[in-house]
Structures are given as C-alpha cells and as structure tokens.
Short mmCIF file of C-alpha atoms and ligand atoms in Angstrom, two decimals:
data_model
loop_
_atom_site.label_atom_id
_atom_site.label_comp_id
_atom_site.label_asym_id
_atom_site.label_seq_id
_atom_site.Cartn_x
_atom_site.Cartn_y
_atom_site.Cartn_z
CA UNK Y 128 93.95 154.41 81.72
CA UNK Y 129 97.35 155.61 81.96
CA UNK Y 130 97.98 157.28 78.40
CA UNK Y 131 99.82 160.61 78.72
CA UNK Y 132 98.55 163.10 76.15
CA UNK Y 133 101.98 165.42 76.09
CA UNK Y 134 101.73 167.33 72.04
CA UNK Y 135 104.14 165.30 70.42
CA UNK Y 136 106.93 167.32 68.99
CA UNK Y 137 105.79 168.75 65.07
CA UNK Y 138 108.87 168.71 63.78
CA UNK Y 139 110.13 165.24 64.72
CA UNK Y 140 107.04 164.41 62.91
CA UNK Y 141 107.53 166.07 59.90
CA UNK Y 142 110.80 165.45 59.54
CA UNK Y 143 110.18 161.12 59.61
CA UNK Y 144 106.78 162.08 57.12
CA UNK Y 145 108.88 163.28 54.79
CA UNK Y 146 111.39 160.82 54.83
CA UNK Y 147 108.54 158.57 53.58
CA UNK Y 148 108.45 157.92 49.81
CA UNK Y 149 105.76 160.03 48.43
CA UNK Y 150 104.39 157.23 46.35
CA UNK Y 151 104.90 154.63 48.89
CA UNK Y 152 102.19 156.71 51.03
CA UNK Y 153 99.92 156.66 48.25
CA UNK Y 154 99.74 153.23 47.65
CA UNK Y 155 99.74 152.64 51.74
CA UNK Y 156 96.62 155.00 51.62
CA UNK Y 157 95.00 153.54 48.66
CA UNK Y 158 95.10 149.95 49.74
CA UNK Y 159 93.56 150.88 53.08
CA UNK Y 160 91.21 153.04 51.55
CA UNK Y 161 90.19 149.93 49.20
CA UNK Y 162 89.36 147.69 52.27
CA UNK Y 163 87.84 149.92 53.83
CA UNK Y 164 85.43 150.29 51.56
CA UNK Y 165 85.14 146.48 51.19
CA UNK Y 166 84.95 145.31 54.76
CA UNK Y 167 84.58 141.70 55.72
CA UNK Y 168 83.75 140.09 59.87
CA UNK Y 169 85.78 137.69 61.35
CA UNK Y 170 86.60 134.19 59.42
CA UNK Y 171 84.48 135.88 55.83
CA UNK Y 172 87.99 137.82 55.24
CA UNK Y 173 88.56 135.98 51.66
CA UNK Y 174 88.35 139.22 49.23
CA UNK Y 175 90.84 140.81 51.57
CA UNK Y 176 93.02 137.61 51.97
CA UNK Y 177 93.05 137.19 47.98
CA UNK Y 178 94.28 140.58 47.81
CA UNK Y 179 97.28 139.96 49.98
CA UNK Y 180 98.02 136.66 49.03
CA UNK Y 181 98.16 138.28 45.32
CA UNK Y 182 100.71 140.92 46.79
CA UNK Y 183 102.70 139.07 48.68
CA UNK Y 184 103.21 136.63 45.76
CA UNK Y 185 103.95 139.61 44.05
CA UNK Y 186 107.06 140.04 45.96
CA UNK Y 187 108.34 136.74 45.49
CA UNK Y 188 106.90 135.77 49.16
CA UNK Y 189 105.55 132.42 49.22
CA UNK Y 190 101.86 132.92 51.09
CA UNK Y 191 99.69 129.81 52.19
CA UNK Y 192 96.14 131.09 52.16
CA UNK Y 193 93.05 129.32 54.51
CA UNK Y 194 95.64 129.72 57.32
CA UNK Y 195 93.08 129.32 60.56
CA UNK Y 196 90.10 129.43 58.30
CA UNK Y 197 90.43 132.93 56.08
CA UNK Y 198 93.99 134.08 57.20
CA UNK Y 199 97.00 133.92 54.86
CA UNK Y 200 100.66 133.42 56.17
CA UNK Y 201 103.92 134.13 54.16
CA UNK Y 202 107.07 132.96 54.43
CA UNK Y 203 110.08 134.35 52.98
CA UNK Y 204 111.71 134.17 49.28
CA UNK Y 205 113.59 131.06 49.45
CA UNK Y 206 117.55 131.65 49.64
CA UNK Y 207 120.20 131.81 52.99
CA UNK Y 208 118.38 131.76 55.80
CA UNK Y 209 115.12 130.26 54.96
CA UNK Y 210 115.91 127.42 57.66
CA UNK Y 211 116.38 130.19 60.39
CA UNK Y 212 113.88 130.34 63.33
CA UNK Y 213 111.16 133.05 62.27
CA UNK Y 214 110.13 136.36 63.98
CA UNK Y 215 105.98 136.26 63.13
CA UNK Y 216 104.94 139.72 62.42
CA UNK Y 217 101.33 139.68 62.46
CA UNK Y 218 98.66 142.23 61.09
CA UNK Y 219 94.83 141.77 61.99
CA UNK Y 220 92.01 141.93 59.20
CA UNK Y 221 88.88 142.05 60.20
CA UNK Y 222 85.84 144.22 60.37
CA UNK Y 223 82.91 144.77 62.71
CA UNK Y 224 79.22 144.56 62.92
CA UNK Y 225 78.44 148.52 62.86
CA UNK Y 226 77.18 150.24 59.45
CA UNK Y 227 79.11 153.31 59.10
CA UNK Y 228 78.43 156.67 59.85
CA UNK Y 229 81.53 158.85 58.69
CA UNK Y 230 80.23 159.77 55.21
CA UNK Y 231 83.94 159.62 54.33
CA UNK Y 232 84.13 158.99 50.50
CA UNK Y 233 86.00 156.11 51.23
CA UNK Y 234 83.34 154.74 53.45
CA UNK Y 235 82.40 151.06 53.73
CA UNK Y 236 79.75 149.86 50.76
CA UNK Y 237 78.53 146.81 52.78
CA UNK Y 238 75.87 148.01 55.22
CA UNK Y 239 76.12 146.96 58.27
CA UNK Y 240 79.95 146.25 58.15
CA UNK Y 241 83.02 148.53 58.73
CA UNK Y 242 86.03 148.90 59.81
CA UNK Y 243 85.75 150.49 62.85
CA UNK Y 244 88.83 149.27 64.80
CA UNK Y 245 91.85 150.34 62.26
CA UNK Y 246 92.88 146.34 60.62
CA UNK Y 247 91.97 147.80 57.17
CA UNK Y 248 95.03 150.08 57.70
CA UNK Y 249 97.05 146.98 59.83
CA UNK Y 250 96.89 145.24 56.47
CA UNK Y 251 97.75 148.16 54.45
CA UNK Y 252 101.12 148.43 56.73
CA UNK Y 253 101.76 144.73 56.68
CA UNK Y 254 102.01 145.12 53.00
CA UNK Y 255 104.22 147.61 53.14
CA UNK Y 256 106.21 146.36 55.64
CA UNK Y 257 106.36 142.82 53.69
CA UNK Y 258 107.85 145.23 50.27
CA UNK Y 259 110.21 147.04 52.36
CA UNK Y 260 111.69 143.64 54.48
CA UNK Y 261 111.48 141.61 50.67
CA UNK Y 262 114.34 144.25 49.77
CA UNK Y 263 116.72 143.38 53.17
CA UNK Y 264 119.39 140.50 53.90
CA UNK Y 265 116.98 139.67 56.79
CA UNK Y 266 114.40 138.69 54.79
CA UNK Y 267 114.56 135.09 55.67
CA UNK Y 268 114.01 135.55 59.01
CA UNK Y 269 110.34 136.36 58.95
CA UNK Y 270 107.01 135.01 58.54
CA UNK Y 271 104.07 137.40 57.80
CA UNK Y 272 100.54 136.73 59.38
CA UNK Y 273 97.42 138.53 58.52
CA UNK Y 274 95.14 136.89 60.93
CA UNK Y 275 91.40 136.49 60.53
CA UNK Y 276 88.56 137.19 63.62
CA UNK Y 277 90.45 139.20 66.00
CA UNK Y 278 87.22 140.76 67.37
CA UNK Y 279 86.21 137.83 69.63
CA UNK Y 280 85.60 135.04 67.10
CA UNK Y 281 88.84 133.59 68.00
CA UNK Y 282 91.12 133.99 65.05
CA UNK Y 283 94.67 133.98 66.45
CA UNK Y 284 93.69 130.66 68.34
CA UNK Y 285 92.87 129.40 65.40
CA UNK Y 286 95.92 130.21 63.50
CA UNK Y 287 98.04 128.46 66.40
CA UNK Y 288 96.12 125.32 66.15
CA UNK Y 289 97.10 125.52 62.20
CA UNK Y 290 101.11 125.77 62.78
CA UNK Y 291 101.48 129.46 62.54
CA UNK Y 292 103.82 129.30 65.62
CA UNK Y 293 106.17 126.96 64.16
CA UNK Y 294 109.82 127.53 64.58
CA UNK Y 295 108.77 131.08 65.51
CA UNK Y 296 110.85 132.34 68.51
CA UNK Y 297 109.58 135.99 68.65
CA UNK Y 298 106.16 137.85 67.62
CA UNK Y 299 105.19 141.58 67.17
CA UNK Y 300 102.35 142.88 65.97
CA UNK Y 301 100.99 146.61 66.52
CA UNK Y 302 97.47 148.84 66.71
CA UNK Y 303 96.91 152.17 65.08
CA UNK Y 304 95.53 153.58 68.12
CA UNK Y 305 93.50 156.72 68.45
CA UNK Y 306 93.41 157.07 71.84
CA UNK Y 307 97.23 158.32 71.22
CA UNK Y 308 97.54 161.67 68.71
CA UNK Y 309 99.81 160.68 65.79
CA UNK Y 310 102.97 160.68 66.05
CA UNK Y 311 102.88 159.36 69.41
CA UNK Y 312 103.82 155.79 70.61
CA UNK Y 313 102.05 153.28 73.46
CA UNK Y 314 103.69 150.32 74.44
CA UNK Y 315 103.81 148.66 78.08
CA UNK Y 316 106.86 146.78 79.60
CA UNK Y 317 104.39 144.05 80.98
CA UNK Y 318 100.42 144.10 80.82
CA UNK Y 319 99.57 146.58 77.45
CA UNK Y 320 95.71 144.61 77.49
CA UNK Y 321 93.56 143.43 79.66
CA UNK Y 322 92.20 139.53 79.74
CA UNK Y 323 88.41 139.87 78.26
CA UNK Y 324 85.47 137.70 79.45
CA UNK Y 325 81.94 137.72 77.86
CA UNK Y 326 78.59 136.56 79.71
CA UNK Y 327 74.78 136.49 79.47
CA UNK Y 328 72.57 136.17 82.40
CA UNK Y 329 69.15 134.94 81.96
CA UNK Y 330 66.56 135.89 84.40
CA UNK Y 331 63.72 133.41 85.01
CA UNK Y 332 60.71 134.81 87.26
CA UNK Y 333 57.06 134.54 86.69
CA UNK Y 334 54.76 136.88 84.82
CA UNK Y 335 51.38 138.45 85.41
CA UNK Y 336 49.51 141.91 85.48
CA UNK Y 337 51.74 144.59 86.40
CA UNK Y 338 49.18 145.75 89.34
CA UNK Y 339 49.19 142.57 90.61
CA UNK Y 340 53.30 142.08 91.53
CA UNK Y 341 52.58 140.29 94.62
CA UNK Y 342 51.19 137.52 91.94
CA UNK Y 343 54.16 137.22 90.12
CA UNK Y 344 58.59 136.23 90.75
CA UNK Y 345 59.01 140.22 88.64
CA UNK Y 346 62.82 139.02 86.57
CA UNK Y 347 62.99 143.24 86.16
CA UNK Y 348 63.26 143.84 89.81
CA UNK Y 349 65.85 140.91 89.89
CA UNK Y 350 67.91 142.14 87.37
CA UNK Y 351 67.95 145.57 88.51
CA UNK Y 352 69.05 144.45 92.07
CA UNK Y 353 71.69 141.77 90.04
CA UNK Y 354 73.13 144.74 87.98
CA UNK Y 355 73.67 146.89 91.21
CA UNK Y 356 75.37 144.26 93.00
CA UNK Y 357 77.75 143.48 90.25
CA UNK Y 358 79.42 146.58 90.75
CA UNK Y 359 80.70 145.53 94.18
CA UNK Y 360 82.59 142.92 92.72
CA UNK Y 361 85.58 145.14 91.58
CA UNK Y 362 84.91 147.52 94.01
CA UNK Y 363 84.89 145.57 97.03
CA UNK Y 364 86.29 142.02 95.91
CA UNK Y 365 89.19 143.54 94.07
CA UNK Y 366 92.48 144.71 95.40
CA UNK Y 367 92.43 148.50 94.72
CA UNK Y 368 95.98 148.05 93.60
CA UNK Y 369 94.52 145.72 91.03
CA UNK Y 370 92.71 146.77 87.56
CA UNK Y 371 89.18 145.05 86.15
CA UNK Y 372 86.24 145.98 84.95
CA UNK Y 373 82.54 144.24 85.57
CA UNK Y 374 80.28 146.11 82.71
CA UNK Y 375 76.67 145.32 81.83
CA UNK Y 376 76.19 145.96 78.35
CA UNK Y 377 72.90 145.03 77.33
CA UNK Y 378 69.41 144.13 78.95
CA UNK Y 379 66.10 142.70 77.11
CA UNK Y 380 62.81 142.19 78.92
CA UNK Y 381 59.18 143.03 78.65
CA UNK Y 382 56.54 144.43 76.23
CA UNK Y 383 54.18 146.26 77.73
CA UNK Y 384 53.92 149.11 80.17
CA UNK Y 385 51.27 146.98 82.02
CA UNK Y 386 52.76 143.56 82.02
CA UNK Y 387 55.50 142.07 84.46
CA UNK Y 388 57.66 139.39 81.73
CA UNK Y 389 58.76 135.93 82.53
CA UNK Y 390 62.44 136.94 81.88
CA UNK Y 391 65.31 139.27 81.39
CA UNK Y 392 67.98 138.76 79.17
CA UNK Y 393 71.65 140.33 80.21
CA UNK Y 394 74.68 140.15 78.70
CA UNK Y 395 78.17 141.85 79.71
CA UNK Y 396 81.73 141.80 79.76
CA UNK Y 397 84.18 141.49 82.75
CA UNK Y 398 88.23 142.34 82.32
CA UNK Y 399 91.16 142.19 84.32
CA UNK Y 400 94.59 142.05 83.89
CA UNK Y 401 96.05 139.46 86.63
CA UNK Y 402 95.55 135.75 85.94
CA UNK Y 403 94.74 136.07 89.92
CA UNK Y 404 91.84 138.33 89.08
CA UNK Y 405 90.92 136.62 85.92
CA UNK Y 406 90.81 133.62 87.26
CA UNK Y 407 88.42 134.93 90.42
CA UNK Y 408 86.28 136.65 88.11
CA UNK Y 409 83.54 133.79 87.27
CA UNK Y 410 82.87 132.43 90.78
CA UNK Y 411 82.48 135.67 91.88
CA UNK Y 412 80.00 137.08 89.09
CA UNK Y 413 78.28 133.82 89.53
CA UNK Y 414 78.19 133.90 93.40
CA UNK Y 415 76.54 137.51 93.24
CA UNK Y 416 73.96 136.23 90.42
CA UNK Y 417 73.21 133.64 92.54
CA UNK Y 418 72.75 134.81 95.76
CA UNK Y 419 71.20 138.06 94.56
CA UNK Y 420 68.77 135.72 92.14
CA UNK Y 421 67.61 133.50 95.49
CA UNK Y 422 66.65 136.52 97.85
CA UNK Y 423 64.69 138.31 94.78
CA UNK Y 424 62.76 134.54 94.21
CA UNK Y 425 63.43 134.07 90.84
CA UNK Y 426 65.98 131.70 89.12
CA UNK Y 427 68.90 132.87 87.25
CA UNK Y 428 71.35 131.21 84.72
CA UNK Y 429 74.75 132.34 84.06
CA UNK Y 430 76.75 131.58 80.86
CA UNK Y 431 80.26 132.90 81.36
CA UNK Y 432 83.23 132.75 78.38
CA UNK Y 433 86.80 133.64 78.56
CA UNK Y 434 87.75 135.20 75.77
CA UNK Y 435 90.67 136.70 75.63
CA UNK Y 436 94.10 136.30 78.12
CA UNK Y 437 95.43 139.72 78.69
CA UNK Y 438 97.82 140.55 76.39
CA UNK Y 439 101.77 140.69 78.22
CA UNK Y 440 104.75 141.98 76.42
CA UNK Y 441 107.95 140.36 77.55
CA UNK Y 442 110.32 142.77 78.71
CA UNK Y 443 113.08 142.40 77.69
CA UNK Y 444 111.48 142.65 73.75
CA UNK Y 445 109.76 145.48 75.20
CA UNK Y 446 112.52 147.36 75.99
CA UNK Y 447 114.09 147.04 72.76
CA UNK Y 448 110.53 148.19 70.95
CA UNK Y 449 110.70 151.52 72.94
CA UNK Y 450 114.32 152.08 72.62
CA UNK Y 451 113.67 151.82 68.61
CA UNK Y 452 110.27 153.85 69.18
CA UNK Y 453 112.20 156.43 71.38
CA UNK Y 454 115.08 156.11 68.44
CA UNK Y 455 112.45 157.61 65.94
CA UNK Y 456 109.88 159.67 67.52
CA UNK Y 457 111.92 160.94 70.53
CA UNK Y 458 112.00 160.36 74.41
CA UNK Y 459 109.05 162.21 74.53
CA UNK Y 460 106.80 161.01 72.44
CA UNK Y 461 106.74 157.44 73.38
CA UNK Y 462 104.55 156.48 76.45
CA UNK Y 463 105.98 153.64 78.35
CA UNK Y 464 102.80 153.18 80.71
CA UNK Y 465 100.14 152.43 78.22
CA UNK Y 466 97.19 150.06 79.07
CA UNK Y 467 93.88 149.72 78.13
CA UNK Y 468 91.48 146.95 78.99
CA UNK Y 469 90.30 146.80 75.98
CA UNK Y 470 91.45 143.53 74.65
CA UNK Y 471 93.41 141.76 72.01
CA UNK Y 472 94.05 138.14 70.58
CA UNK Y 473 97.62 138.87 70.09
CA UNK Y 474 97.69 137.26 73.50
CA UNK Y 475 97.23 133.85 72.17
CA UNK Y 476 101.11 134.23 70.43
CA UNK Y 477 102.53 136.36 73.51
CA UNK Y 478 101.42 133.81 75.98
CA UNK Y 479 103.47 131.14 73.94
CA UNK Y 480 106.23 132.86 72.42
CA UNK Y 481 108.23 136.29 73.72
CA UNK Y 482 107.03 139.24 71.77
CA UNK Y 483 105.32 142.63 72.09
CA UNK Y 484 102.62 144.88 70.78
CA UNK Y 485 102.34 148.27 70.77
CA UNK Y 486 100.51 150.91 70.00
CA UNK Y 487 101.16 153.75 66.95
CA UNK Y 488 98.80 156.90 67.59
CA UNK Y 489 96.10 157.40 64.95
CA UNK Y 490 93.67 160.09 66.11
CA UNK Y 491 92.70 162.41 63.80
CA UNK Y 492 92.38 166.16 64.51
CA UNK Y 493 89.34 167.60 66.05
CA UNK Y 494 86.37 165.25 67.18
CA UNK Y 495 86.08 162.11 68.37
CA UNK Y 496 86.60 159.24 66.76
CA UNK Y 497 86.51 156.23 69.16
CA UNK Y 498 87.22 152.85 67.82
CA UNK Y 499 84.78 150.43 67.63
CA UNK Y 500 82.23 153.49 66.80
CA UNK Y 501 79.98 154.10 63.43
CA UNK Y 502 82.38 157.56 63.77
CA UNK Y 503 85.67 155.75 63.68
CA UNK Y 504 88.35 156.85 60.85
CA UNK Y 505 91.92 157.37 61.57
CA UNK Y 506 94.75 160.24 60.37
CA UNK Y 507 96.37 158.14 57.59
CA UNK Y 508 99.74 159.71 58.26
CA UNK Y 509 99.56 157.13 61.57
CA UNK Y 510 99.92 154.45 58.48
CA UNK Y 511 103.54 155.97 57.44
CA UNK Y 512 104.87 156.21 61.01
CA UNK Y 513 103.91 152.60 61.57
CA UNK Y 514 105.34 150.98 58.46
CA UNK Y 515 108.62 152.67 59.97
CA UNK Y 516 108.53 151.83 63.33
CA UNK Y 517 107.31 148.25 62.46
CA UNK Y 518 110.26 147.92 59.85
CA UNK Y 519 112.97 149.35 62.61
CA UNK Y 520 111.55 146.81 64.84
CA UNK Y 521 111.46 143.70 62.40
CA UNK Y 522 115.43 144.65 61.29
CA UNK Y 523 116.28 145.04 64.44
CA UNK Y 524 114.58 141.45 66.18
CA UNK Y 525 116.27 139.92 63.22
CA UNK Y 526 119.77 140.89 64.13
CA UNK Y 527 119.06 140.67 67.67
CA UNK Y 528 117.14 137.33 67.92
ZN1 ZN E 134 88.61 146.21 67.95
ZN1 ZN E 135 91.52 145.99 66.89
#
C-alpha cells in the first residue's frame, strides 16, 4: 500500500459540498439508502436494474436491460451526435455474501446479503451523473453501464461478450473508497489494482487413529507444511521490486480430536500486478503443492482460476483524471500513487480500450469500516464529491476524446 493519509484541506471540502444542490444530495442519499437496504449478488441484480432502467428512461435515455445477464446499458437521447464514438462510464451493482452488522437504519433487509463494498452508492452516482450529463451538449457522447457481478462472478466479461464495448473509444469508472478519508482522491498513472487469482487445494492422505500416525498419510501435517511453504513463493520467487500476494484463506479438515481425516480442503487467493508475475504465479503455487505434497506422502490436487487482470489506467487518461481531480479538491488532496491489490473487473474494459479508474475517499469518521466487512458503511458526503468529479471527468473526455 502506498495511500498517503495527509487531512485533506476542510475548507476545500466544504466549499465543493455546498456547491452541491441540497436536494440533489437528498435524492443521491435516498436512492443509495434504498439499495442498500435491498441488496442483490452478482447476475440476481434485477430489482436494482428495474430501478435504473426506470430512471434512466426517465431522462429520455434509451436503456437496454439483460445487458451481460442482469446489467442495463444506456445510450444517449437521440439528436447530434448520437453516431459519435462513446466514452462508457460504468458503475458496478452488486452485493456480497455477508449479513450485515452495522445496525444502521438503513441496513440491508435480506439476511445474508449487503452491500459491503460501496456499488449501492456507485449506482446512486451513476444516476446522478446520467441527470446531470442528460442536461449537457455532450450528451451524445456517452453510454452508461451499470454492470452486474463485479465481485468475482465475472460480470464485466460478460458485458463485453454482449457489445458493451462497441464504438466505445474511452472508459472510466470509479470506487468510493474508504481506505482514503473523504474528500480525498486515489488514482494511479499505471497499475491502480492488482491481477486476482483464486485456488483450492485438496489434500488426499489416509486416515486412522490419531495415536497411531505412523498408520496413516496425516493430509493436516501436509497442509500445514504446504501453507508454510507457500509463503516463500513471493518472498523468495518474487523480485522484491515486484508486488504479489500468496494468501491462504480458508482450511477444512477433521472431526475429532482423536482421529487423523482422509483430507484437507484449502482454498486461497494469489495477486500480483505484472503480467510477468501473474503469469508465473500458477506453476509456481503448483510446483510448491507438489513437491511439498510428495515428501509429506500424500497426494494433492490443485485447482487454480484467474480471475481478474490487474486493473491499468492508461496514462495519458490518467493524467487528465488527476489534473481534473487536482482542479477540484486541490494538489494536495489527490494521491497520485494509489494501489491496492485488491482487485477489480474494470480491467476487462481497460485492457481493451484506454480509460481509468480511480478512487473517491469514503471513510467515515471514527472506527473502522473496511470494505468487504459486516461493519462496512461509507460517509455519504463521498457520494456528492464523486458525482462531481465523475461529471468534470465525463465533460471533459468528451471534449477531449
Ligand atoms: Zn468488493
Ligand atoms: Zn467493489
């Protein structure tokens, strides 16, 4: 991690918050407020893609809905320009898997759901965003995309394969980010992501009394010894100068104090940012799981999935994002060395078309409030502040592109 957390300057704040329509807030709130209370997982996004599909006709957009499955795309009010090569400007909708733990009286009514990553307030924005762009002579040069499944299911990919990409020569998209305090901006001029890979490692040994180990191939001893050599991968197999991330996440075996199992169930995530690294990643988790596997005497399959690319802003539109960020917030609240390896499926458009993400900061004051956590909630005001950087960087793309 790289993310500088300089205050950001109150008054430069205050003074863009209250530039922002008092009743355009409320209904920026209220509509995330509304989906978060409704959240839906990757590809079962139709209550929240009938609502904007309903608003978005609303402003005389024309939206296609069962865009790559559950997403909805929207193309401009007909009139000059409606020929021009688009700019896609794409917000995320999807929920996650966690029941919520915020007690917020906004909190999500579906147990067992929630949105714990910030795309109920990406949509909220995009609407916005979509009513303030309806109103501008550049209108016609965009095409809205609120995507489906960006947690892993592989909702941007899907979008491609349906066309979204068409005659679109630039894409931005951004993430309410609470890693960043509002009012504060994270954007990279290359790698802002990192590529994400998923696997499971199954552990076959052979079971038996657990005073009698010499009797048995014991899959926990195996897996212990595979987990501690998987953290010499990046730490010995990895340029130092290079970033990744070998992390196992979960590990199932046994059910008795007294018995050694049959097998151990792993599963884990590796990241990187280089398509050098990413690309070395698998043989080298699978050479370790093998090797380690034989000299324990028990057999062990690997199942290894790329995911995600890492997500790469081109530079050139990067440049122009933080000279608009740096434009509103000031030189000192926008960080220029952002990256996470987290991941995002925004790489599926930047790997095909120039574009950039950023980041808007979202944390709210006093705890902590990670994403992806049954704690997650956000400072709305990061909402405002990214319906204005998101509109600054539409209007300008459109004049530029
Ligand atoms: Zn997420
Ligand atoms: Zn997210």
């Amino acid at each position: 991690m790289t993310v500088r957390s300089r205050s950001y300057n109150p008054r430069v704040l205050q003074k863009l918050l209250q530039s922002f329509p008092e009743k355009e807030f409320e209904s920026l709130v209220a509509t995330r407020r509304d989906l978060h209370r409704h959240p839906e997982l990757g590809f079962e996004e139709t209550r929240t893609a009938g609502i904007v599909a309903g608003r978005l006709a609303g402003l005389g957009w024309s939206p296609r809905t069962g865009v790559g499955r559950t997403g909805v795309t929207a193309d401009p009010p007909a009139g000059p320009g409606a020929q021009a090569p688009r700019i896609l400007l794409r917000a995320d909708m999807d929920a996650l898997p966690l029941t919520e733990a915020t007690g917020a009286p906004y909190a999500s009514e579906a147990p067992g759901k929630m949105h714990a990553c910030g795309h109920d307030g990406h949509v909220a924005v995009g609407l916005a965003l979509a009513n303030r762009l309806s109103l501008t002579r550049s209108a016609g040069r965009f095409r809205f995309l609120f995507q489906p499944a960006e947690e892993g299911a592989g909702g941007a990919e899907a979008c491609a394969a349906d066309g979204v990409l068409e005659n679109v020569t630039a894409a931005f998209g951004l993430h309410l980010w609470n890693q960043l305090p509002v009012g504060k901006i994270g954007i990279n001029r290359g790698e802002l992501l990192a590529a994400v890979d998923e696997f499971a490692i199954e552990v076959e040994g052979r079971g038996g009394h657990g005073a009698s180990p010499h009797e048995t191939a014991d899959p926990i001893v195996a897996a212990a010894r595979i987990i501690e050599a998987l953290q010499s991968v990046v730490s010995r197999e990895i340029s130092p100068l290079d970033s990744a991330v070998v992390t196992v996440g979960s590990i199932h075996g046994g059910t008795a104090f007294n018995i050694i199992p049959s097998s151990v169930r792993m599963t884990g995530t590796a990241r990187s940012f280089t398509d050098e690294t990413g690309r070395a990643l698998p043989e080298k988790v699978a050479r370790v799981v093998r090797g380690t596997a034989e000299a324990a005497g028990v057999q062990a399959r690997l199942d290894y999935r790329r995911v995600n690319r890492a997500t790469v802003n081109d530079r050139a539109m990067a440049d122009f994002v933080i000279a608009t960020a740096r434009e509103l917030f000031g030189e000192d609240n926008v960080d220029t060395e952002t990256r996470t390896l987290g991941g995002e499926d925004m790489s599926v458009f930047l790997s095909r078309v120039p574009g950039c993400f950023f980041f808007v900061g979202s944390a709210p004051a006093g705890g902590h409030r990670p994403h992806h956590s049954p704690d997650f909630d956000i400072d709305e005001r990061a909402l405002a502040l990214a319906t204005l950087l998101f509109e600054a960087v539409a209007l300008k793309a459109a004049d530029r592109l």
